[in-house]
Amino acid sequence: MTETADILLVDDDVLIQLMVEDVVAQMGHRFHCAADGAQARAALKRQRFDLVILDRRLPDTDGLLLAQTIQADARAPFIVLSSLSASHDQLLGLGLGALDYICKPVEPALLRARIAKHIDAPREAPEDRVVTVGTALQLNTQTRRLSVDGRTEVLSPAESRLLVHLIHTLDRPSDRLEISKAICGREWVYGDRTADVLVSRLRRRLAGSAVEIVTVHGLGYLLTVKPEG
Amino acid sequence: MTETADILLVDDDVLIQLMVEDVVAQMGHRFHCAADGAQARAALKRQRFDLVILDRRLPDTDGLLLAQTIQADARAPFIVLSSLSASHDQLLGLGLGALDYICKPVEPALLRARIAKHIDAPREAPEDRVVTVGTALQLNTQTRRLSVDGRTEVLSPAESRLLVHLIHTLDRPSDRLEISKAICGREWVYGDRTADVLVSRLRRRLAGSAVEIVTVHGLGYLLTVKPEG
DNA sequence: GTCGTCGTTTACATCGCGTTTACATCTTGC
DNA sequence: GCAAGATGTAAACGCGATGTAAACGACGAC
């Protein structure tokens, strides 16, 4: 399970929004936010979520009134995060189908653990993430296996990230700053040759294939499909 | 599920015992009770439970120390019911694999709702007694006997669970988090080398067979069938 | 109690790989 | 054509990840 999930927070408290966003981001999932019932319904209609975190006190409704919509239409699992902590409130939430009922205030680490319990459970069979360039090249970003020219190469993590980035920006040149960020997540500083060395290594891996990494002098690199030949 | 389940309470507080017994009986499940760690171990050895409810403060131990036994041997789901309500206590419990962490005091109705969440959850399909990889390898998960390369090896429980997991995810890499969950039912924390050691031991067992465990550097491991040779 | 089993932790050897260095080669602007 | 800077790439470096033997500690058997 290295799959990223989509998590929707329904809460109008900005401090909670920031905290949850931080937690969700750290877990490697995608964060979405709705500040009231109307926004929540719109979001739920727009896309599917792997988990919804509901506050009860919303500007325009009680969060639990969304529960029905969530279950009937979106069929998404949800948990309640509320300052209404009385037993009968918790009972109501759990009775309406909440997977969990967490009382504010809650520490980020604990929220994270609770979220993890429910995200990890209903995980689909993790699909292999494969990116391709036509029929010339297939890269499994999980195993980092690259099928090319009939062979199979196993890339290093950085090589894999570089190739993914180049494929995403096919035919468009990337400068070193962009590449450095995509590969190592840091700023490029003058004199850093890491990208160049990785490009060099990747070129050898791609030898004989239908694609090539072209140097754009004074700028950076781009991946392109070789003209017939 | 509408079937009656067996629920074990591990708690020495008579008032709690009475309350939980009442709740469990009302739900139509069978109630079992252990007043300390020793009794709990004995009970877990004697029979299988659908849910274990653990107190932390026990006469002879911390309830969480039973977590390992519960998961390793009995593979029973468990929740913690404790008056230790600090965030780090809850984190510890959830990290060790508890499905839920309920803080005392708790009202019967709320406890009932929480229990229902975990009892009603879809029970895992009973696993195959024998799992195989082609004709190369057969593992009886009951006796933990592994037929491989003409020999018969007897695996330890953890080795067996690891191999089962790797077979279920054949040719797909599993990270340490996934492996740790599958083997020990708990979160993986940075620095935990248990999985690595087990992989190492399992590799020795599999020596000479047609399969091998390959390392995916920076990620984890995967089981694959060796190419001809 | 002692002993055996087994999961875990510790310790250390080894390896992989991102990075740096060094130098060859190429591009560009003059 | 030439100098200056940019790029290509082999080799070396070093840190963190992995392999694994051994120690440890909890538990069950007796």
Coordinates of C-alpha atoms (C1' of nucleotides) in Angstrom, one line a residue:
Chain A
M1 CA 0.0 0.0 0.0
T2 CA 1.7 2.8 -1.3
E3 CA -1.4 3.9 -3.0
T4 CA -2.5 7.5 -2.4
A5 CA -6.0 8.0 -1.2
D6 CA -8.4 11.0 -1.6
I7 CA -9.5 12.3 1.7
L8 CA -12.2 15.0 2.1
L9 CA -12.4 17.1 5.2
V10 CA -15.7 18.9 5.9
D11 CA -15.0 21.5 8.5
D12 CA -15.1 25.3 8.6
D13 CA -12.4 25.7 11.3
V14 CA -9.3 26.9 9.6
L15 CA -7.0 25.6 12.3
I16 CA -8.5 22.1 11.9
Q17 CA -8.2 22.4 8.1
L18 CA -4.5 23.2 8.4
M19 CA -3.9 20.4 10.9
V20 CA -5.7 17.8 8.9
E21 CA -4.1 18.9 5.7
D22 CA -0.7 18.5 7.2
V23 CA -1.5 15.1 8.6
V24 CA -3.0 13.9 5.3
A25 CA -0.1 15.2 3.3
Q26 CA 2.4 13.6 5.6
M27 CA 0.6 10.3 5.1
G28 CA 1.1 10.7 1.3
H29 CA -2.6 11.1 0.5
R30 CA -4.4 13.8 -1.3
F31 CA -6.3 16.4 0.8
H32 CA -9.6 18.0 -0.2
C33 CA -11.6 20.4 1.9
A34 CA -15.2 21.7 2.1
A35 CA -16.1 24.4 4.5
D36 CA -19.8 23.7 4.7
G37 CA -22.5 21.3 3.7
A38 CA -23.1 22.7 0.3
Q39 CA -19.5 22.5 -0.7
A40 CA -19.3 19.0 0.7
R41 CA -22.2 17.8 -1.4
A42 CA -20.7 19.4 -4.5
A43 CA -17.4 17.8 -3.8
L44 CA -19.0 14.4 -3.2
K45 CA -20.9 14.7 -6.5
R46 CA -17.7 15.7 -8.3
Q47 CA -15.5 12.8 -7.3
R48 CA -15.1 9.7 -5.2
F49 CA -13.3 9.8 -1.9
D50 CA -11.6 7.1 0.0
L51 CA -12.4 8.7 3.3
V52 CA -14.5 11.6 4.5
I53 CA -13.8 13.4 7.8
L54 CA -16.9 15.2 9.1
D55 CA -17.3 17.9 11.6
R56 CA -20.7 18.3 13.1
R57 CA -21.0 22.0 13.6
L58 CA -21.1 23.4 10.1
P59 CA -22.3 26.9 9.1
D60 CA -25.3 25.6 7.2
T61 CA -26.1 22.1 8.7
D62 CA -25.2 19.4 11.1
G63 CA -22.5 17.3 9.6
L64 CA -24.3 14.1 10.3
L65 CA -27.1 15.2 7.9
L66 CA -24.5 14.6 5.2
A67 CA -24.0 11.1 6.3
Q68 CA -26.9 9.9 4.4
T69 CA -25.8 11.5 1.2
I70 CA -22.3 10.2 1.7
Q71 CA -23.5 6.7 2.0
A72 CA -26.3 6.7 -0.5
D73 CA -24.6 8.5 -3.4
A74 CA -20.9 8.4 -2.8
R75 CA -20.7 5.2 -0.9
A76 CA -17.7 6.6 0.9
P77 CA -16.5 5.5 4.4
F78 CA -16.5 8.4 6.8
I79 CA -15.5 9.3 10.3
V80 CA -16.7 12.1 12.6
L81 CA -14.3 14.6 14.1
S82 CA -16.3 16.8 16.5
S83 CA -16.2 18.6 19.7
L84 CA -19.6 17.2 20.6
S85 CA -18.2 14.5 22.7
A86 CA -21.2 13.3 24.8
S87 CA -21.9 9.6 24.6
H88 CA -25.2 10.1 22.9
D89 CA -23.6 12.2 20.2
Q90 CA -21.0 9.5 19.6
L91 CA -23.8 6.9 19.6
L92 CA -25.7 8.9 17.0
G93 CA -22.7 9.2 14.8
L94 CA -21.7 5.5 15.0
G95 CA -25.3 4.6 14.5
L96 CA -25.5 6.5 11.3
G97 CA -22.6 4.5 9.9
A98 CA -19.5 6.4 10.9
L99 CA -16.4 4.2 11.1
D100 CA -15.1 6.2 14.0
Y101 CA -16.0 9.1 16.2
I102 CA -13.0 11.2 17.3
C103 CA -13.5 14.0 19.8
K104 CA -11.8 17.4 19.5
P105 CA -9.3 18.4 20.5
V106 CA -7.1 15.7 19.0
E107 CA -3.4 15.5 18.6
P108 CA -2.2 15.2 15.0
A109 CA -0.3 12.0 15.7
L110 CA -3.4 10.3 17.1
L111 CA -5.6 11.6 14.3
R112 CA -3.1 10.1 11.9
A113 CA -3.2 6.7 13.5
R114 CA -7.0 6.7 13.5
I115 CA -7.1 7.7 9.8
A116 CA -4.6 5.0 9.0
K117 CA -6.8 2.4 10.5
H118 CA -9.6 3.2 8.1
I119 CA -7.5 4.0 5.0
D120 CA -5.5 0.8 5.2
A121 CA -8.4 -1.5 5.6
P122 CA -10.5 -1.1 2.4
R123 CA -7.5 -0.8 0.2
E124 CA -8.0 -2.2 -3.2
A125 CA -5.4 -4.5 -4.7
P126 CA -2.6 -2.1 -5.3
E127 CA -2.4 -1.6 -9.0
D128 CA 0.9 -1.5 -10.7
R129 CA 1.5 2.0 -11.8
V130 CA 2.8 1.8 -15.3
V131 CA 3.8 4.8 -17.4
T132 CA 4.5 4.3 -21.1
V133 CA 5.6 6.1 -24.2
G134 CA 3.6 4.7 -27.1
T135 CA 4.7 1.0 -27.4
A136 CA 8.3 2.0 -27.2
L137 CA 8.8 1.9 -23.5
Q138 CA 7.0 0.8 -20.3
L139 CA 8.0 1.7 -16.8
N140 CA 6.5 0.2 -13.7
T141 CA 7.0 2.8 -11.0
Q142 CA 6.5 0.3 -8.3
T143 CA 9.1 -2.2 -9.2
R144 CA 11.0 0.3 -11.3
R145 CA 11.2 -2.3 -14.0
L146 CA 11.7 -0.7 -17.4
S147 CA 10.8 -2.7 -20.6
V148 CA 12.6 -1.3 -23.5
D149 CA 14.1 -2.7 -26.7
G150 CA 13.0 -6.2 -25.7
R151 CA 15.1 -6.0 -22.6
T152 CA 14.1 -5.4 -19.0
E153 CA 16.1 -2.9 -17.0
V154 CA 15.8 -2.3 -13.3
L155 CA 16.2 1.4 -12.6
S156 CA 17.4 3.0 -9.4
P157 CA 14.9 5.1 -7.5
A158 CA 16.4 8.4 -8.8
E159 CA 16.6 7.1 -12.4
S160 CA 13.0 6.1 -12.2
R161 CA 11.9 9.4 -10.9
L162 CA 13.9 11.2 -13.6
L163 CA 12.4 9.1 -16.4
V164 CA 8.9 9.6 -15.0
H165 CA 9.4 13.3 -15.1
L166 CA 10.8 13.3 -18.6
I167 CA 7.9 11.2 -19.8
H168 CA 5.4 13.6 -18.2
T169 CA 7.1 16.5 -19.9
L170 CA 7.6 14.7 -23.2
D171 CA 8.9 16.9 -26.0
R172 CA 9.1 19.8 -23.6
P173 CA 12.5 20.8 -22.2
S174 CA 13.1 20.7 -18.5
D175 CA 15.7 22.9 -16.8
R176 CA 17.9 21.6 -14.1
L177 CA 15.9 23.4 -11.4
E178 CA 12.8 21.6 -12.4
I179 CA 14.6 18.3 -12.7
S180 CA 16.4 18.7 -9.4
K181 CA 13.1 19.3 -7.7
A182 CA 11.4 16.4 -9.4
I183 CA 14.2 13.9 -8.6
C184 CA 15.6 15.0 -5.3
G185 CA 12.9 17.5 -4.1
R186 CA 15.4 20.2 -3.6
E187 CA 16.6 23.4 -5.2
W188 CA 19.2 23.2 -7.8
V189 CA 22.4 25.1 -7.0
Y190 CA 25.0 26.1 -9.5
G191 CA 27.5 23.4 -9.9
D192 CA 25.3 20.5 -9.0
R193 CA 26.0 17.8 -11.6
T194 CA 23.7 15.2 -10.2
A195 CA 21.1 15.6 -12.9
D196 CA 23.7 15.4 -15.6
V197 CA 25.1 12.2 -14.3
L198 CA 21.7 10.6 -13.9
V199 CA 20.8 11.7 -17.5
S200 CA 24.0 10.0 -18.6
R201 CA 23.2 6.8 -16.9
L202 CA 19.6 6.8 -18.1
R203 CA 20.8 7.3 -21.7
R204 CA 22.7 4.1 -21.5
R205 CA 19.7 2.3 -20.2
L206 CA 17.6 3.6 -23.1
A207 CA 20.2 2.7 -25.7
G208 CA 18.5 1.0 -28.6
S209 CA 15.1 2.2 -27.8
A210 CA 12.8 4.4 -29.8
V211 CA 13.2 7.4 -27.5
E212 CA 16.1 9.5 -26.6
I213 CA 17.1 12.3 -24.2
V214 CA 18.1 15.4 -26.1
T215 CA 20.3 18.1 -24.6
V216 CA 19.0 21.6 -24.9
H217 CA 22.2 23.5 -24.5
G218 CA 22.1 26.2 -21.9
L219 CA 18.7 25.0 -20.6
G220 CA 18.4 21.3 -19.7
Y221 CA 17.0 18.2 -21.3
L222 CA 13.9 16.8 -23.0
L223 CA 12.7 13.3 -23.9
T224 CA 11.5 12.7 -27.4
V225 CA 10.6 9.9 -29.7
K226 CA 13.3 9.3 -32.3
P227 CA 12.5 10.0 -35.9
E228 CA 12.3 6.9 -38.1
G229 CA 15.6 5.4 -38.6
Chain B
M1 CA -22.7 -10.8 10.6
T2 CA -25.7 -12.1 12.5
E3 CA -23.9 -15.1 13.8
T4 CA -23.0 -15.2 17.5
A5 CA -19.4 -14.4 18.2
D6 CA -17.0 -15.3 21.0
I7 CA -15.8 -12.2 22.8
L8 CA -13.0 -12.3 25.4
L9 CA -12.7 -9.6 28.0
V10 CA -9.4 -9.2 29.8
D11 CA -10.0 -7.0 32.8
D12 CA -9.9 -7.5 36.6
D13 CA -12.4 -4.9 37.4
V14 CA -15.6 -6.7 38.5
L15 CA -17.8 -3.7 37.6
I16 CA -16.4 -3.7 34.1
Q17 CA -16.8 -7.4 33.8
L18 CA -20.5 -7.1 34.7
M19 CA -21.1 -4.3 32.3
V20 CA -19.3 -5.9 29.4
E21 CA -21.0 -9.2 30.0
D22 CA -24.3 -7.5 30.0
V23 CA -23.5 -5.6 26.7
V24 CA -22.2 -8.7 25.0
A25 CA -25.1 -10.8 26.1
Q26 CA -27.6 -8.2 24.9
M27 CA -25.9 -8.3 21.5
G28 CA -26.4 -12.0 21.4
H29 CA -22.8 -13.0 21.6
R30 CA -20.9 -15.3 24.0
F31 CA -19.0 -13.7 26.8
H32 CA -15.7 -15.0 28.1
C33 CA -13.6 -13.4 30.8
A34 CA -10.0 -13.4 32.0
A35 CA -8.9 -11.4 35.0
D36 CA -5.2 -11.3 34.3
G37 CA -2.6 -11.9 31.7
A38 CA -2.0 -15.6 32.6
Q39 CA -5.7 -16.4 32.3
A40 CA -5.9 -14.5 29.1
R41 CA -3.1 -16.5 27.5
A42 CA -4.6 -19.7 28.7
A43 CA -8.0 -18.7 27.2
L44 CA -6.4 -17.6 23.9
K45 CA -4.6 -20.9 23.6
R46 CA -7.8 -22.9 24.4
Q47 CA -10.0 -21.4 21.7
R48 CA -10.4 -18.8 19.0
F49 CA -12.1 -15.5 19.7
D50 CA -13.8 -13.1 17.3
L51 CA -12.9 -10.1 19.4
V52 CA -10.7 -9.5 22.4
I53 CA -11.3 -6.5 24.7
L54 CA -8.1 -5.6 26.6
D55 CA -7.7 -3.5 29.7
R56 CA -4.2 -2.2 30.2
R57 CA -3.8 -2.2 34.0
L58 CA -3.8 -5.9 34.8
P59 CA -2.6 -7.5 38.1
D60 CA 0.3 -9.2 36.4
T61 CA 1.1 -7.2 33.3
D62 CA 0.3 -4.4 30.9
G63 CA -2.6 -5.5 28.7
L64 CA -0.7 -4.3 25.6
L65 CA 2.0 -7.0 26.3
L66 CA -0.7 -9.5 25.4
A67 CA -1.1 -7.8 22.0
Q68 CA 1.7 -9.7 20.5
T69 CA 0.5 -13.1 21.7
I70 CA -3.0 -12.3 20.5
Q71 CA -1.8 -11.4 17.1
A72 CA 1.0 -13.9 16.7
D73 CA -0.8 -17.0 17.9
A74 CA -4.5 -16.4 18.0
R75 CA -4.7 -13.8 15.2
A76 CA -7.7 -12.3 16.9
P77 CA -8.8 -8.7 16.4
F78 CA -8.7 -6.7 19.6
I79 CA -9.7 -3.4 21.0
V80 CA -8.3 -1.6 24.1
L81 CA -10.6 -0.4 26.9
S82 CA -8.5 1.5 29.3
S83 CA -8.5 4.4 31.7
L84 CA -5.1 5.4 30.3
S85 CA -6.4 8.0 28.0
A86 CA -3.4 10.1 27.1
S87 CA -2.7 10.5 23.4
H88 CA 0.5 8.6 23.6
D89 CA -1.2 5.7 25.2
Q90 CA -3.8 5.6 22.5
L91 CA -1.1 5.9 19.9
L92 CA 0.8 3.0 21.4
G93 CA -2.3 0.8 21.4
L94 CA -3.3 1.6 17.8
G95 CA 0.3 1.2 16.7
L96 CA 0.4 -2.3 18.2
G97 CA -2.6 -3.2 16.1
A98 CA -5.6 -2.4 18.2
L99 CA -8.7 -1.9 16.1
D100 CA -9.9 0.7 18.5
Y101 CA -9.0 2.4 21.8
I102 CA -11.9 3.2 24.1
C103 CA -11.3 5.3 27.2
K104 CA -12.9 4.6 30.5
P105 CA -15.3 5.5 31.8
V106 CA -17.6 4.4 28.9
E107 CA -21.3 4.1 28.8
P108 CA -22.7 0.6 27.9
A109 CA -24.5 1.9 24.9
L110 CA -21.4 3.5 23.4
L111 CA -19.3 0.4 24.1
R112 CA -21.9 -1.7 22.4
A113 CA -21.8 0.5 19.3
R114 CA -18.0 0.3 19.2
I115 CA -18.0 -3.4 19.6
A116 CA -20.6 -3.7 16.9
K117 CA -18.4 -1.9 14.5
H118 CA -15.7 -4.5 14.8
I119 CA -17.9 -7.6 15.1
D120 CA -20.1 -6.7 12.1
A121 CA -17.1 -5.9 10.0
P122 CA -16.8 -8.4 7.2
R123 CA -15.0 -11.4 8.5
E124 CA -11.9 -12.4 6.6
A125 CA -12.5 -15.3 4.3
P126 CA -10.9 -18.4 5.8
E127 CA -7.5 -18.8 4.1
D128 CA -6.5 -21.7 2.1
R129 CA -4.9 -24.5 4.1
V130 CA -2.3 -25.0 1.4
V131 CA -0.9 -22.3 -0.7
T132 CA 1.4 -23.1 -3.6
V133 CA 3.5 -21.5 -6.3
G134 CA 3.2 -23.6 -9.4
T135 CA 4.7 -26.9 -8.6
A136 CA 7.8 -25.3 -7.1
L137 CA 6.6 -24.9 -3.6
Q138 CA 3.8 -26.0 -1.3
L139 CA 3.0 -24.6 2.1
N140 CA 0.5 -26.0 4.5
T141 CA -0.5 -23.0 6.6
Q142 CA -1.8 -25.2 9.4
T143 CA 1.2 -27.4 10.0
R144 CA 3.5 -24.8 8.5
R145 CA 5.2 -27.6 6.5
L146 CA 6.9 -26.3 3.4
S147 CA 7.7 -28.7 0.6
V148 CA 10.5 -27.3 -1.5
D149 CA 13.3 -28.6 -3.6
G150 CA 12.4 -32.2 -2.5
R151 CA 12.9 -31.4 1.1
T152 CA 10.3 -30.5 3.8
E153 CA 11.0 -27.6 6.0
V154 CA 9.0 -26.7 9.1
L155 CA 8.6 -22.9 9.3
S156 CA 8.0 -20.8 12.4
P157 CA 4.7 -19.0 12.6
A158 CA 6.1 -15.7 11.5
E159 CA 8.1 -17.2 8.7
S160 CA 4.9 -18.9 7.5
R161 CA 2.9 -15.7 7.6
L162 CA 5.6 -13.9 5.7
L163 CA 5.8 -16.5 3.0
V164 CA 2.0 -16.6 2.7
H165 CA 2.0 -12.8 2.2
L166 CA 4.7 -12.9 -0.3
I167 CA 3.0 -15.6 -2.3
H168 CA -0.3 -13.6 -2.2
T169 CA 1.6 -10.7 -3.7
L170 CA 3.7 -12.7 -6.0
D171 CA 5.9 -10.5 -8.4
R172 CA 4.7 -7.4 -6.7
P173 CA 6.9 -5.6 -4.2
S174 CA 5.7 -5.2 -0.6
D175 CA 7.1 -2.4 1.6
R176 CA 8.1 -2.9 5.2
L177 CA 4.9 -1.4 6.4
E178 CA 2.8 -3.9 4.5
I179 CA 4.9 -6.8 5.6
S180 CA 5.0 -5.7 9.2
K181 CA 1.2 -5.5 9.2
A182 CA 0.8 -8.9 7.5
I183 CA 3.3 -10.6 9.9
C184 CA 2.8 -8.9 13.2
G185 CA -0.4 -6.9 12.7
R186 CA 1.3 -3.7 13.7
E187 CA 2.7 -0.5 12.2
W188 CA 6.2 -0.6 11.1
V189 CA 8.4 2.0 12.7
Y190 CA 11.7 3.2 11.4
G191 CA 14.5 1.0 12.6
D192 CA 12.4 -2.2 13.0
R193 CA 14.5 -4.9 11.4
T194 CA 12.2 -7.8 12.1
A195 CA 11.1 -8.1 8.6
D196 CA 14.6 -8.1 7.3
V197 CA 15.7 -10.8 9.6
L198 CA 12.7 -13.0 8.8
V199 CA 13.4 -12.5 5.1
S200 CA 16.9 -13.6 5.6
R201 CA 15.8 -16.7 7.4
L202 CA 13.2 -17.5 4.8
R203 CA 15.7 -17.1 2.1
R204 CA 17.8 -19.8 3.6
R205 CA 14.8 -22.0 3.8
L206 CA 14.1 -21.4 0.1
A207 CA 17.6 -22.0 -1.1
G208 CA 17.7 -24.4 -4.0
S209 CA 14.0 -23.8 -4.9
A210 CA 12.6 -22.3 -8.0
V211 CA 11.5 -19.1 -6.3
E212 CA 13.5 -16.3 -4.7
I213 CA 12.9 -13.3 -2.6
V214 CA 14.4 -10.3 -4.3
T215 CA 15.2 -7.0 -2.6
V216 CA 13.7 -3.8 -4.1
H217 CA 16.2 -1.3 -2.8
G218 CA 14.5 1.6 -1.0
L219 CA 11.2 -0.2 -1.0
G220 CA 11.0 -3.7 0.3
Y221 CA 10.8 -7.2 -1.1
L222 CA 9.0 -9.4 -3.6
L223 CA 8.8 -13.1 -4.3
T224 CA 9.4 -14.2 -7.8
V225 CA 9.9 -17.3 -9.8
K226 CA 13.5 -17.6 -10.8
P227 CA 14.2 -17.4 -14.5
E228 CA 15.4 -20.6 -16.1
G229 CA 18.8 -21.7 -15.0
Chain C
dG1 C1' 12.9 -24.5 38.4
dT2 C1' 15.4 -25.6 33.4
dC3 C1' 15.2 -26.0 28.6
dG4 C1' 13.7 -25.2 23.9
dT5 C1' 11.4 -22.2 20.6
dC6 C1' 10.7 -18.1 18.5
dG7 C1' 10.2 -13.1 17.7
dT8 C1' 12.9 -9.2 18.4
dT9 C1' 16.9 -6.4 19.1
dT10 C1' 21.7 -5.5 18.6
dA11 C1' 25.9 -5.2 16.2
dC12 C1' 28.5 -5.1 12.5
dA13 C1' 29.8 -6.3 7.7
dT14 C1' 28.4 -5.3 3.1
dC15 C1' 26.1 -3.1 -0.6
dG16 C1' 23.6 0.3 -3.4
dC17 C1' 23.3 4.5 -5.1
dG18 C1' 23.2 9.6 -5.0
dT19 C1' 26.7 12.8 -5.1
dT20 C1' 31.2 14.8 -6.0
dT21 C1' 35.3 15.1 -8.5
dA22 C1' 38.1 15.2 -12.5
dC23 C1' 38.8 15.5 -16.9
dA24 C1' 37.5 15.0 -21.8
dT25 C1' 34.5 16.8 -25.3
dC26 C1' 31.3 19.8 -27.2
dT27 C1' 28.8 24.6 -28.1
dT28 C1' 28.7 29.1 -28.3
dG29 C1' 30.2 33.8 -29.1
dC30 C1' 33.8 36.3 -30.6
Chain D
dG1 C1' 39.9 29.4 -35.0
dC2 C1' 39.9 30.2 -30.2
dA3 C1' 38.7 30.9 -25.5
dA4 C1' 35.2 30.3 -22.1
dG5 C1' 31.7 28.0 -20.5
dA6 C1' 28.5 24.0 -20.7
dT7 C1' 27.9 19.1 -21.0
dG8 C1' 29.4 13.9 -21.0
dT9 C1' 30.9 10.4 -18.2
dA10 C1' 34.1 7.4 -15.6
dA11 C1' 35.7 6.9 -11.1
dA12 C1' 35.8 7.8 -6.2
dC13 C1' 33.4 8.8 -2.1
dG14 C1' 30.3 8.4 1.8
dC15 C1' 26.0 7.7 3.9
dG16 C1' 22.1 5.2 4.6
dA17 C1' 19.9 0.7 3.4
dT18 C1' 20.3 -4.2 3.7
dG19 C1' 22.3 -9.0 5.1
dT20 C1' 22.9 -11.8 8.8
dA21 C1' 25.0 -13.8 13.1
dA22 C1' 24.5 -13.5 17.7
dA23 C1' 22.4 -12.0 21.9
dC24 C1' 18.2 -11.2 24.3
dG25 C1' 13.8 -11.9 26.4
dA26 C1' 9.2 -13.7 26.6
dC27 C1' 6.7 -17.7 26.6
dG28 C1' 5.4 -22.7 26.8
dA29 C1' 6.6 -27.4 28.0
dC30 C1' 8.1 -30.4 31.4

